[in-house]
Coordinates of N, CA and C in Angstrom, one line a residue:
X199 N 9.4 -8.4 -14.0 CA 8.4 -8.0 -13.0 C 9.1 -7.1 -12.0
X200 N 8.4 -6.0 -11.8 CA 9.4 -4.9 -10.9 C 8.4 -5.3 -9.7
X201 N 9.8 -5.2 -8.4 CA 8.7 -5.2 -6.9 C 9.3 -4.4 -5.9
X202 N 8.5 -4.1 -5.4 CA 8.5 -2.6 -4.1 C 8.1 -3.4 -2.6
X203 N 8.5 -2.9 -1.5 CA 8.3 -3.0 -0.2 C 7.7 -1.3 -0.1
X204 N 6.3 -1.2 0.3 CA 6.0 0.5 0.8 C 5.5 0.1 2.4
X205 N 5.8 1.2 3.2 CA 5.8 1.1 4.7 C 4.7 2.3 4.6
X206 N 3.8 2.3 5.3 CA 2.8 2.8 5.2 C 2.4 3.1 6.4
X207 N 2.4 4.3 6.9 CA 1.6 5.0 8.3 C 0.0 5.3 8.2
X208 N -1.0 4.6 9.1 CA -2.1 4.9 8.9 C -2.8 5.6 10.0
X209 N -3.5 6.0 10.1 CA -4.7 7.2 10.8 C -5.3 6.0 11.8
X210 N -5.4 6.5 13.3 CA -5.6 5.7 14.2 C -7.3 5.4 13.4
X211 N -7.4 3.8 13.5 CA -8.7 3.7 13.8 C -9.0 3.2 12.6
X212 N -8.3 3.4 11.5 CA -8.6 3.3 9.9 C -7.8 1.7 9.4
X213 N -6.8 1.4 10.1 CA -6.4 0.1 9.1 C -7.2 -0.9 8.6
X214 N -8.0 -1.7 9.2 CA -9.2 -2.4 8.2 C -9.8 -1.3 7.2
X215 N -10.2 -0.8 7.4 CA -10.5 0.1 6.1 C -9.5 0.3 5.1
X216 N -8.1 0.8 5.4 CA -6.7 1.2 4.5 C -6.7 -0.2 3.8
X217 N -6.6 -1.1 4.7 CA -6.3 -2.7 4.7 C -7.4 -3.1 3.1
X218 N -8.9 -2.9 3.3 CA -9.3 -3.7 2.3 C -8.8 -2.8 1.1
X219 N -9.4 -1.6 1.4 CA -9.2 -0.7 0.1 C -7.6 -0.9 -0.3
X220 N -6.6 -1.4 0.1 CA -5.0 -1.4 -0.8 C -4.9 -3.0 -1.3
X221 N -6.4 -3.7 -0.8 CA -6.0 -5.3 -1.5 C -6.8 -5.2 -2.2
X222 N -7.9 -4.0 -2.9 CA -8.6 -4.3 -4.2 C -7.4 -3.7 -5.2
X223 N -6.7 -2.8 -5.2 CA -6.0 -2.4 -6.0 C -4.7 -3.3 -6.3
X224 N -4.8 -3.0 -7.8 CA -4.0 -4.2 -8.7 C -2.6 -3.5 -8.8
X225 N -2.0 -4.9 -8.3 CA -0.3 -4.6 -8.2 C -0.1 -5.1 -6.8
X226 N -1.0 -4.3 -5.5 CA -1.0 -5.0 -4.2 C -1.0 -6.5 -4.2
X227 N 0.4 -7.4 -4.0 CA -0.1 -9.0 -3.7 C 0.1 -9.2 -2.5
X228 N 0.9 -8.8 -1.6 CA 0.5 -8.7 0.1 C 1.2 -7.6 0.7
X229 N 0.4 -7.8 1.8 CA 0.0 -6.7 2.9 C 0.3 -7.1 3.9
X230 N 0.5 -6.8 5.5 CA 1.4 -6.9 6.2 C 0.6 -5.8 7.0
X231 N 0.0 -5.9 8.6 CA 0.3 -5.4 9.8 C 1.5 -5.4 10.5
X232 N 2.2 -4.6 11.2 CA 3.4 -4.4 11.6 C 3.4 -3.6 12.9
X233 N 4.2 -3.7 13.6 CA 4.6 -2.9 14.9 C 5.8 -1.8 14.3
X234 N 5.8 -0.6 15.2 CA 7.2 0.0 15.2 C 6.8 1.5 14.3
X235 N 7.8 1.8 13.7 CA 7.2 3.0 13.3 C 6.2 3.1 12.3
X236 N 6.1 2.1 11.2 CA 4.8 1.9 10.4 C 3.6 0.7 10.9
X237 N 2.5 1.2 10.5 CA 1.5 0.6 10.5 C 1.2 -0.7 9.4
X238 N 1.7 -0.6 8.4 CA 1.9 -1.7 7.5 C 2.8 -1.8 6.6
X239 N 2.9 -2.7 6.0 CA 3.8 -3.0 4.8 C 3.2 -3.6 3.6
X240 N 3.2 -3.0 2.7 CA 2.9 -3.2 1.3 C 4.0 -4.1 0.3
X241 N 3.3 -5.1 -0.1 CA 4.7 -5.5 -1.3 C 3.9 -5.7 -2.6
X242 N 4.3 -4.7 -3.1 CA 3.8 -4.3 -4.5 C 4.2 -5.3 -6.1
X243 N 3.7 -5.6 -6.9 CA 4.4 -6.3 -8.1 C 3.8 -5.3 -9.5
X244 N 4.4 -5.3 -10.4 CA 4.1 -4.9 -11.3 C 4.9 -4.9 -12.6
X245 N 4.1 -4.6 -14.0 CA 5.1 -5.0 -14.8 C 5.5 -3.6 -15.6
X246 N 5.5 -2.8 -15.4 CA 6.2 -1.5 -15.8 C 6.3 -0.7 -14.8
X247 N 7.0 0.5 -14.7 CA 7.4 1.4 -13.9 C 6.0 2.5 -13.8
X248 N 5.6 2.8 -15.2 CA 5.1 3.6 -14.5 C 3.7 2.9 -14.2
X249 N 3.1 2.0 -13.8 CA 2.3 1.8 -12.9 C 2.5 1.7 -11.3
X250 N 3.6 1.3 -11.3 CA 4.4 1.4 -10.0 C 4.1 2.5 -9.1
X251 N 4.8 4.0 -9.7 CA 4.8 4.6 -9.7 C 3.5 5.6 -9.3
X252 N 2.3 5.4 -10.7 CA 0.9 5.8 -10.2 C 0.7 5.1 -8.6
X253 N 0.6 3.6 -8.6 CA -0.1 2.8 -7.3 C 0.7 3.3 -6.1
X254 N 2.0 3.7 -5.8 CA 2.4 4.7 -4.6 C 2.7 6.1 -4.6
X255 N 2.8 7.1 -5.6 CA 2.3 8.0 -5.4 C 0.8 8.6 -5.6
X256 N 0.2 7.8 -6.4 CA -1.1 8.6 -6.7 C -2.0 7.6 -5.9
X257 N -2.3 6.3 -5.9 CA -3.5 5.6 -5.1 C -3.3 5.3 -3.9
X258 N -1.8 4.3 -3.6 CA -1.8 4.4 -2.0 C -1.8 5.9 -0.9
X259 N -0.7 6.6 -1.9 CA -0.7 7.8 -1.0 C -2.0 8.7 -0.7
X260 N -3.0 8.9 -1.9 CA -4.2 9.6 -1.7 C -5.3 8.6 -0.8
X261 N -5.0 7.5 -0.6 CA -6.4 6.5 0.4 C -6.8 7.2 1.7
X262 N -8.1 7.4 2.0 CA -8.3 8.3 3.2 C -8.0 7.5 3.9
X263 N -7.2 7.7 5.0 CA -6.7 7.0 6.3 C -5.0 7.0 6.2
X264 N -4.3 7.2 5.3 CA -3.5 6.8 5.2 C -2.7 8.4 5.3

């Protein structure tokens, strides 16, 4: 099982929205509000790389607000 920590900067106004839309997607098992320079923290699981891969460059990174 491969696992990731992603820190995640979100668009004033948007984190409940960022927030539900990154816990329907599969691989997210928790999520994390945070202070300081990011807005959240993602801890990702997954069982190959390149899923990994797709879920923080292609799904988290494309989510509007994010």
């Amino acid at each position: 099982m491969l696992e990731a920590v992603v820190l995640i900067n979100v668009k004033p106004g948007q984190l409940h929205t960022v927030a539900e839309a990154l816990m329907e997607r599969e691989g997210v098992h928790e999520l994390y509000s945070v202070a300081g320079a990011y807005d959240m923290v993602a801890v990702l699981r997954t069982s190959r790389n390149e899923r990994l891969e797709e879920l923080v460059t292609g799904e988290i990174a494309s989510l509007s607000g994010v």
